[in-house]
Amino acid sequence: MADISALYVHLPFCHTICPFCAFAVHRDRPGLHRPYLDELAVEIARRAAEVGGDRQRVTSVYFGGGTPSTLGLPEVAGLLETLRAAFGLAPDAEIAFEVNPEDATAPYLRGLLALGVDRISLGVQSLDDATLAALGRNHRRAESLRALAAAREAGVGNLNLDLMLGAPGVPARRLLADLAEVLQATPEHLSLYVLDLEPGTRFARDAAVRQWSETHREEQAEVFLEAAARLEARGYRHYEVSNFCLPGREGRQNRLVWDGADYLGFGVGAHSFVAGVRWHNVRHVRAYGRLLAAGELPVAAREVLTPQQLANERLMLELRRDSGFAPQPWSERFGFGWEGARERVARELEAGGLLRREAGRLVLTPRGLLLADAITERLMVG
Amino acid sequence: MIPQERIRNFSIIAHIDHGKSTLADRLIEFTGGLSKREMQDQVLDTLELERERGITIKAQSVCLHYQALDGQTYELNLIDTPGHVDFTYEVSRSLAACEGALLVVDAVQGVEAQTLANVYLALDQNLEIVPVLNKIDLPSADPDRVAAEIEAVIGLDAHDAVRASAKLGIGIREVLEQLVRRVPAPKGDAGAPLQALVFDAWFDNFLGVTVMVRVMNGTVRVGDEVHFMAAQKTLQVATLGRFTPARKDTEELRCGEVGFLTAAIKVIHDAQVGDTITAVHRPAEQPLPGYHKVKPMVFAGIYPAEGQEFEDLKIALEKLALNDAALSFEPETSAALGFGFRCRFLGLLHLEIVQERLERELGISLITTAPTVVYEVHLRNGEVTYIENPNDLPEPTRIDYIAEPYIKGKVLTPAEFVGNIMKISQDRRGAQVGMSYLDSNRVMIDYEFPLNEIIVDFYDKLKSGTKGYGSFDYEPIGFRRGDLAKLEILVNGEPVDALSLIVPREKAAARGREVVTKLRKHIPRQLFAVALQAAIGSKIIARETISPMRKDVTAKCYGGDITRKRKLLEKQKEGKKRMKQIGTVEVPQEAFMAVVRLGE
């Protein structure tokens, strides 16, 4: 029995495969959707039966990918129906949906809203054709601008835009021009990502891209800090390393995951976390189908987190957020000491301007956020 | 029983790779000491490490019975010698146990510096030298040229030198015949009081400390009360015997014979090479000449890369010292490196061997501080102290002057590389004191060097400067006054004791720059800027800054990223345990290693 707060549904289909993406993806082809959606329905039902719990507790649903907008509106409607039937959703649940600019027409977005979707995330990445080409994206500036206009025209009231910094061969400062332009549309939320070379991606295998990334970190850091400052000046909260929002517009799914709430993920490669256990599904569409057909759950790996691992994750996740990390409750909850070595490191970070204290909490400064991994490593248990 | 006049005691003198071990194997095989099936390849090199490096550290000696062409059976005692310059004293004691030596020279390569040094040692002791030109099976072998070289360089008659191929077993009988004919039987008086020369000692798990002896006068029997004259220990002989190479116990060792002896010797330091064993009931008046205490020349701190491995390191060092009388150590604490040991070595090779054995046997990695020599510090008040650790240097105001140990070195090189050798030597404060042509192409150059200049990578430099053809040997010649100062390295203003060096003042600035540059390359960026400085006293002579890291965060942290990210950070944290914390700076051990290997 567990109270599930959030649901994630993974739609792996994409028109093209981006060279930086490490998610479970599959090139979209006619005839793929139906079997996958049927399998999703089986997984959702099977999980729902297993976890039980309060049917009104789910306050967030997130459709991610891949490219969820490869689905037609009737397919989305069917999926939502399945979820509601299996879990029920709280009346004020946030339903978020990722849309690629080339799919973001006003009628499609209106259709999503009509189905109950109330947060749209547009994978704009950039308004610069050279950047989009360098990132191997399927769309160009024109589609991005059209998508922005369509979102507002369709009445999307909670809009997120993804922007990326660090495209190989493109000056980092280009981001600032993108930012100025998208801010004219006043999106409620912005995710500002610096390109990470994730293992298994085409970019990670490309020596030229690796070289570019290694030699442009400084410049990216400068531009990121500049962008963060501009966003704050415009009233955006820098509430997590890569996320900015207007007041009250934090992504709910992210917040729940970072808070350590129980959530279930469905579809290939999806992760779940329930009662201190984390698991993830197989990444291949065919393996996923086979396991479900065999009456099993499509789980690839599962880990039961130790108190030390839980403590380290808490530290890591809280240091990334503007609400910061509270040593006292952490120490009491997990039983690891804070005074002494950790406190010494904290003081050192404070003196160096990477961290400040707010009502007993440690909050990273913008410069500190850019070093959140290194800082976490210094403070963590191990 | 073979009478004294049919005993032949001999060593083999050869340069590394010239075929000493192979020849020894053939001699054992030929005389039936071991059948071919029993032959482990190169029996004499017992330790794995020695085999890998192709050198012999611990001498192993064998007793062979050879039926000569004159119809008589001879007892041949092959006394093996350590094959490196660090062990010159041990070599000299092994040679003192012999009447002759086989000089094995590679018929391709010719005479090398190290061979020369040992030949001179043998000649000093009036040994009969039997030259053997080895590897004549190689197409590029030129035995006539090499024979001429032996005559020219050493002044030995080499016209009837044996032409052999130990590898193929060619010339082995001829070697044995020449040994029997040319090497004199041991002299010595069987009726005189016992004098047995200790020329090797080791710790054996079954027998305890075992010593190899050559009975110079008298006879020693099992049960005798004997006195170790230098160690001043009196013990009862427990076992005596020979290695053929299999161990064969015996009741007595007579005048002229070679064999092993055990008594209740507790520690290897009581079984000193060069010591004289005499009988308590009828002691010799004098010990045999030539003994001196083993003198360490090179010193270094050895620390476990991870602090908690200190105890393991201690046990491993103790175990090594059981078998290595030349190794000594004592605990030492470094602010930068934690708990470790200051160790004393015969030379750099000895240090490297000890370090490798420790790492191999312990499976842990070690940080070795830059090796140093012993300095003779003359204080203003007239006192003289010797320091083995730069950090022990007294306050500069108390010092009158510092003297450093010098060596006399001999370099042998093909003529085309003389320029390179001169350049290398000049960089190392070497003073050329002589030069001669051995033949139209080979040159011998005599140098005087401060020992400190050759203990780190000199040999590697020499080898690369001569495409591998150069060779080098040295002997100490005492202390000489120098203009020396202590170079300190500061990380964010804190001196790092483990990196202190004593350097000639003229080279201080260059050396300081070199050290901080290396450190900058090997210390990764930290959360804050790191200042690296080299200083003499309060004067900063070199400076580098490591700028802080700017971005080290993964952008995305969705549900699926959390585990991966946590694991990555856990792994990073684990890796940092191998780093040393200097103030707030995390220094990887490679940084220390890089400083040790200056000049690369």
PDB file of C-alpha atoms in Angstrom, chain A residues 183-361:
ATOM      1  CA  LEU A 183      10.903  36.504 -22.846  1.00  0.00           C
ATOM      2  CA  GLN A 184       8.689  38.669 -25.046  1.00  0.00           C
ATOM      3  CA  ALA A 185       6.183  35.804 -24.848  1.00  0.00           C
ATOM      4  CA  THR A 186       6.544  35.762 -21.022  1.00  0.00           C
ATOM      5  CA  PRO A 187       6.564  31.993 -20.513  1.00  0.00           C
ATOM      6  CA  GLU A 188       5.595  30.952 -16.983  1.00  0.00           C
ATOM      7  CA  HIS A 189       8.540  28.593 -16.785  1.00  0.00           C
ATOM      8  CA  LEU A 190      11.975  28.219 -18.386  1.00  0.00           C
ATOM      9  CA  SER A 191      14.337  25.299 -18.283  1.00  0.00           C
ATOM     10  CA  LEU A 192      17.828  26.432 -19.117  1.00  0.00           C
ATOM     11  CA  TYR A 193      20.085  23.480 -19.754  1.00  0.00           C
ATOM     12  CA  VAL A 194      23.791  23.437 -20.338  1.00  0.00           C
ATOM     13  CA  LEU A 195      24.508  20.583 -22.730  1.00  0.00           C
ATOM     14  CA  ASP A 196      25.733  17.512 -20.842  1.00  0.00           C
ATOM     15  CA  LEU A 197      27.450  14.773 -22.800  1.00  0.00           C
ATOM     16  CA  GLU A 198      25.562  11.794 -21.533  1.00  0.00           C
ATOM     17  CA  PRO A 199      27.063   8.341 -21.950  1.00  0.00           C
ATOM     18  CA  GLY A 200      25.668   6.406 -24.894  1.00  0.00           C
ATOM     19  CA  THR A 201      24.772   9.471 -26.956  1.00  0.00           C
ATOM     20  CA  ARG A 202      26.208  10.357 -30.317  1.00  0.00           C
ATOM     21  CA  PHE A 203      27.651  13.580 -28.893  1.00  0.00           C
ATOM     22  CA  ALA A 204      29.474  11.691 -26.147  1.00  0.00           C
ATOM     23  CA  ARG A 205      31.170   9.555 -28.776  1.00  0.00           C
ATOM     24  CA  ASP A 206      32.188  12.539 -30.881  1.00  0.00           C
ATOM     25  CA  ALA A 207      35.696  13.666 -29.989  1.00  0.00           C
ATOM     26  CA  ALA A 208      35.178  17.105 -31.521  1.00  0.00           C
ATOM     27  CA  VAL A 209      32.070  17.700 -29.414  1.00  0.00           C
ATOM     28  CA  ARG A 210      33.829  16.500 -26.269  1.00  0.00           C
ATOM     29  CA  GLN A 211      36.714  18.817 -27.000  1.00  0.00           C
ATOM     30  CA  TRP A 212      34.327  21.722 -27.554  1.00  0.00           C
ATOM     31  CA  SER A 213      32.495  21.060 -24.298  1.00  0.00           C
ATOM     32  CA  GLU A 214      35.671  20.739 -22.273  1.00  0.00           C
ATOM     33  CA  THR A 215      37.145  23.942 -23.601  1.00  0.00           C
ATOM     34  CA  HIS A 216      34.038  26.107 -23.310  1.00  0.00           C
ATOM     35  CA  ARG A 217      32.970  25.489 -19.730  1.00  0.00           C
ATOM     36  CA  GLU A 218      34.145  28.861 -18.516  1.00  0.00           C
ATOM     37  CA  GLU A 219      32.325  30.719 -21.218  1.00  0.00           C
ATOM     38  CA  GLN A 220      29.161  28.681 -20.621  1.00  0.00           C
ATOM     39  CA  ALA A 221      29.372  29.397 -16.923  1.00  0.00           C
ATOM     40  CA  GLU A 222      29.643  33.128 -17.596  1.00  0.00           C
ATOM     41  CA  VAL A 223      26.708  33.155 -19.976  1.00  0.00           C
ATOM     42  CA  PHE A 224      24.598  31.018 -17.670  1.00  0.00           C
ATOM     43  CA  LEU A 225      25.186  33.398 -14.771  1.00  0.00           C
ATOM     44  CA  GLU A 226      24.349  36.329 -17.013  1.00  0.00           C
ATOM     45  CA  ALA A 227      21.142  34.639 -18.187  1.00  0.00           C
ATOM     46  CA  ALA A 228      20.156  33.763 -14.614  1.00  0.00           C
ATOM     47  CA  ALA A 229      20.665  37.375 -13.551  1.00  0.00           C
ATOM     48  CA  ARG A 230      18.538  38.653 -16.431  1.00  0.00           C
ATOM     49  CA  LEU A 231      15.770  36.202 -15.604  1.00  0.00           C
ATOM     50  CA  GLU A 232      15.767  37.169 -11.958  1.00  0.00           C
ATOM     51  CA  ALA A 233      15.589  40.800 -13.006  1.00  0.00           C
ATOM     52  CA  ARG A 234      12.452  39.914 -14.933  1.00  0.00           C
ATOM     53  CA  GLY A 235      10.825  38.382 -11.883  1.00  0.00           C
ATOM     54  CA  TYR A 236      11.757  34.744 -12.445  1.00  0.00           C
ATOM     55  CA  ARG A 237      12.792  32.566  -9.507  1.00  0.00           C
ATOM     56  CA  HIS A 238      15.907  30.465 -10.091  1.00  0.00           C
ATOM     57  CA  TYR A 239      14.354  27.643  -8.107  1.00  0.00           C
ATOM     58  CA  GLU A 240      16.600  24.814  -9.220  1.00  0.00           C
ATOM     59  CA  VAL A 241      19.934  24.488 -11.030  1.00  0.00           C
ATOM     60  CA  SER A 242      18.336  24.535 -14.485  1.00  0.00           C
ATOM     61  CA  ASN A 243      14.840  25.828 -13.763  1.00  0.00           C
ATOM     62  CA  PHE A 244      13.291  29.270 -13.587  1.00  0.00           C
ATOM     63  CA  CYS A 245       9.657  30.210 -13.041  1.00  0.00           C
ATOM     64  CA  LEU A 246       7.310  33.063 -12.358  1.00  0.00           C
ATOM     65  CA  PRO A 247       5.955  32.984  -8.780  1.00  0.00           C
ATOM     66  CA  GLY A 248       3.847  29.911  -8.067  1.00  0.00           C
ATOM     67  CA  ARG A 249       4.706  28.238 -11.371  1.00  0.00           C
ATOM     68  CA  GLU A 250       7.208  25.579 -10.374  1.00  0.00           C
ATOM     69  CA  GLY A 251       6.791  22.356 -12.282  1.00  0.00           C
ATOM     70  CA  ARG A 252       4.838  20.166  -9.904  1.00  0.00           C
ATOM     71  CA  GLN A 253       6.227  16.872 -11.172  1.00  0.00           C
ATOM     72  CA  ASN A 254       9.800  17.989 -10.584  1.00  0.00           C
ATOM     73  CA  ARG A 255       8.966  19.300  -7.153  1.00  0.00           C
ATOM     74  CA  LEU A 256       7.417  16.013  -6.038  1.00  0.00           C
ATOM     75  CA  VAL A 257      10.310  13.940  -7.381  1.00  0.00           C
ATOM     76  CA  TRP A 258      12.851  16.202  -5.692  1.00  0.00           C
ATOM     77  CA  ASP A 259      10.874  16.133  -2.452  1.00  0.00           C
ATOM     78  CA  GLY A 260      11.218  12.359  -2.414  1.00  0.00           C
ATOM     79  CA  ALA A 261       7.506  11.687  -2.937  1.00  0.00           C
ATOM     80  CA  ASP A 262       6.387   8.273  -4.184  1.00  0.00           C
ATOM     81  CA  TYR A 263       5.801   8.200  -7.920  1.00  0.00           C
ATOM     82  CA  LEU A 264       5.260   5.663 -10.652  1.00  0.00           C
ATOM     83  CA  GLY A 265       6.643   5.774 -14.156  1.00  0.00           C
ATOM     84  CA  PHE A 266       5.172   3.873 -17.088  1.00  0.00           C
ATOM     85  CA  GLY A 267       6.609   3.004 -20.463  1.00  0.00           C
ATOM     86  CA  VAL A 268      10.096   2.178 -21.703  1.00  0.00           C
ATOM     87  CA  GLY A 269      12.953   3.469 -19.575  1.00  0.00           C
ATOM     88  CA  ALA A 270      10.588   5.069 -17.052  1.00  0.00           C
ATOM     89  CA  HIS A 271      11.701   5.327 -13.428  1.00  0.00           C
ATOM     90  CA  SER A 272       9.648   4.841 -10.293  1.00  0.00           C
ATOM     91  CA  PHE A 273      10.319   5.460  -6.632  1.00  0.00           C
ATOM     92  CA  VAL A 274       8.082   3.984  -3.993  1.00  0.00           C
ATOM     93  CA  ALA A 275       8.834   3.587  -0.297  1.00  0.00           C
ATOM     94  CA  GLY A 276      12.593   3.840  -0.624  1.00  0.00           C
ATOM     95  CA  VAL A 277      12.786   1.517  -3.612  1.00  0.00           C
ATOM     96  CA  ARG A 278      13.687   2.797  -7.063  1.00  0.00           C
ATOM     97  CA  TRP A 279      13.339   0.840 -10.263  1.00  0.00           C
ATOM     98  CA  HIS A 280      13.385   1.481 -13.946  1.00  0.00           C
ATOM     99  CA  ASN A 281      11.816  -0.220 -16.916  1.00  0.00           C
ATOM    100  CA  VAL A 282      13.543  -1.860 -19.854  1.00  0.00           C
ATOM    101  CA  ARG A 283      14.479   0.639 -22.564  1.00  0.00           C
ATOM    102  CA  HIS A 284      13.497  -1.294 -25.664  1.00  0.00           C
ATOM    103  CA  VAL A 285       9.996  -1.194 -27.009  1.00  0.00           C
ATOM    104  CA  ARG A 286      10.112  -4.867 -28.021  1.00  0.00           C
ATOM    105  CA  ALA A 287      11.456  -6.114 -24.693  1.00  0.00           C
ATOM    106  CA  TYR A 288       8.838  -4.022 -22.944  1.00  0.00           C
ATOM    107  CA  GLY A 289       6.072  -5.646 -24.954  1.00  0.00           C
ATOM    108  CA  ARG A 290       7.412  -9.161 -24.477  1.00  0.00           C
ATOM    109  CA  LEU A 291       7.585  -8.867 -20.690  1.00  0.00           C
ATOM    110  CA  LEU A 292       4.088  -7.477 -20.422  1.00  0.00           C
ATOM    111  CA  ALA A 293       2.752 -10.163 -22.757  1.00  0.00           C
ATOM    112  CA  ALA A 294       4.379 -12.755 -20.487  1.00  0.00           C
ATOM    113  CA  GLY A 295       2.366 -11.401 -17.591  1.00  0.00           C
ATOM    114  CA  GLU A 296       5.336  -9.705 -15.946  1.00  0.00           C
ATOM    115  CA  LEU A 297       6.220  -6.155 -15.057  1.00  0.00           C
ATOM    116  CA  PRO A 298       8.780  -4.681 -17.487  1.00  0.00           C
ATOM    117  CA  VAL A 299      11.371  -3.847 -14.822  1.00  0.00           C
ATOM    118  CA  ALA A 300      15.048  -3.808 -15.824  1.00  0.00           C
ATOM    119  CA  ALA A 301      16.637  -3.036 -12.459  1.00  0.00           C
ATOM    120  CA  ARG A 302      15.613  -2.216  -8.959  1.00  0.00           C
ATOM    121  CA  GLU A 303      17.503  -0.818  -5.995  1.00  0.00           C
ATOM    122  CA  VAL A 304      16.577  -0.643  -2.359  1.00  0.00           C
ATOM    123  CA  LEU A 305      18.217   2.501  -1.095  1.00  0.00           C
ATOM    124  CA  THR A 306      20.297   2.369   2.060  1.00  0.00           C
ATOM    125  CA  PRO A 307      20.003   5.133   4.642  1.00  0.00           C
ATOM    126  CA  GLN A 308      23.342   6.472   3.426  1.00  0.00           C
ATOM    127  CA  GLN A 309      22.168   6.569  -0.169  1.00  0.00           C
ATOM    128  CA  LEU A 310      18.915   8.219   0.838  1.00  0.00           C
ATOM    129  CA  ALA A 311      20.845  10.773   2.868  1.00  0.00           C
ATOM    130  CA  ASN A 312      23.152  11.557  -0.036  1.00  0.00           C
ATOM    131  CA  GLU A 313      20.270  11.925  -2.465  1.00  0.00           C
ATOM    132  CA  ARG A 314      18.482  14.264  -0.112  1.00  0.00           C
ATOM    133  CA  LEU A 315      21.601  16.386   0.193  1.00  0.00           C
ATOM    134  CA  MET A 316      22.127  16.400  -3.553  1.00  0.00           C
ATOM    135  CA  LEU A 317      18.534  17.257  -4.425  1.00  0.00           C
ATOM    136  CA  GLU A 318      18.107  19.934  -1.799  1.00  0.00           C
ATOM    137  CA  LEU A 319      21.364  21.677  -2.619  1.00  0.00           C
ATOM    138  CA  ARG A 320      20.139  22.071  -6.201  1.00  0.00           C
ATOM    139  CA  ARG A 321      17.081  24.074  -5.108  1.00  0.00           C
ATOM    140  CA  ASP A 322      16.595  27.618  -3.920  1.00  0.00           C
ATOM    141  CA  SER A 323      14.911  26.334  -0.775  1.00  0.00           C
ATOM    142  CA  GLY A 324      18.304  24.903   0.108  1.00  0.00           C
ATOM    143  CA  PHE A 325      19.434  22.173   2.423  1.00  0.00           C
ATOM    144  CA  ALA A 326      18.671  21.955   6.130  1.00  0.00           C
ATOM    145  CA  PRO A 327      21.493  20.188   7.989  1.00  0.00           C
ATOM    146  CA  GLN A 328      19.686  19.779  11.305  1.00  0.00           C
ATOM    147  CA  PRO A 329      16.655  17.757  10.189  1.00  0.00           C
ATOM    148  CA  TRP A 330      18.854  15.817   7.763  1.00  0.00           C
ATOM    149  CA  SER A 331      21.209  14.867  10.535  1.00  0.00           C
ATOM    150  CA  GLU A 332      18.340  13.787  12.782  1.00  0.00           C
ATOM    151  CA  ARG A 333      16.519  11.872  10.088  1.00  0.00           C
ATOM    152  CA  PHE A 334      19.440   9.881   8.707  1.00  0.00           C
ATOM    153  CA  GLY A 335      21.754   9.790  11.690  1.00  0.00           C
ATOM    154  CA  PHE A 336      24.840  11.270  10.032  1.00  0.00           C
ATOM    155  CA  GLY A 337      26.718  13.986  11.832  1.00  0.00           C
ATOM    156  CA  TRP A 338      26.958  17.480  10.463  1.00  0.00           C
ATOM    157  CA  GLU A 339      29.128  19.397  12.900  1.00  0.00           C
ATOM    158  CA  GLY A 340      32.844  18.944  12.359  1.00  0.00           C
ATOM    159  CA  ALA A 341      34.130  18.130   8.891  1.00  0.00           C
ATOM    160  CA  ARG A 342      30.909  18.928   6.996  1.00  0.00           C
ATOM    161  CA  GLU A 343      30.323  22.161   8.829  1.00  0.00           C
ATOM    162  CA  ARG A 344      33.933  23.155   8.136  1.00  0.00           C
ATOM    163  CA  VAL A 345      33.398  22.634   4.421  1.00  0.00           C
ATOM    164  CA  ALA A 346      30.158  24.615   4.616  1.00  0.00           C
ATOM    165  CA  ARG A 347      31.972  27.535   6.254  1.00  0.00           C
ATOM    166  CA  GLU A 348      34.651  27.421   3.630  1.00  0.00           C
ATOM    167  CA  LEU A 349      31.991  27.512   0.895  1.00  0.00           C
ATOM    168  CA  GLU A 350      30.251  30.371   2.630  1.00  0.00           C
ATOM    169  CA  ALA A 351      33.451  32.363   2.942  1.00  0.00           C
ATOM    170  CA  GLY A 352      34.149  31.752  -0.739  1.00  0.00           C
ATOM    171  CA  GLY A 353      30.750  33.055  -1.810  1.00  0.00           C
ATOM    172  CA  LEU A 354      29.383  29.742  -3.048  1.00  0.00           C
ATOM    173  CA  LEU A 355      26.800  29.342  -0.312  1.00  0.00           C
ATOM    174  CA  ARG A 356      24.727  31.468   2.031  1.00  0.00           C
ATOM    175  CA  ARG A 357      22.642  30.649   5.088  1.00  0.00           C
ATOM    176  CA  GLU A 358      18.969  31.394   5.332  1.00  0.00           C
ATOM    177  CA  ALA A 359      17.192  30.533   8.541  1.00  0.00           C
ATOM    178  CA  GLY A 360      19.385  27.548   9.254  1.00  0.00           C
ATOM    179  CA  ARG A 361      19.330  26.322   5.673  1.00  0.00           C
TER     180      ARG A 361
END
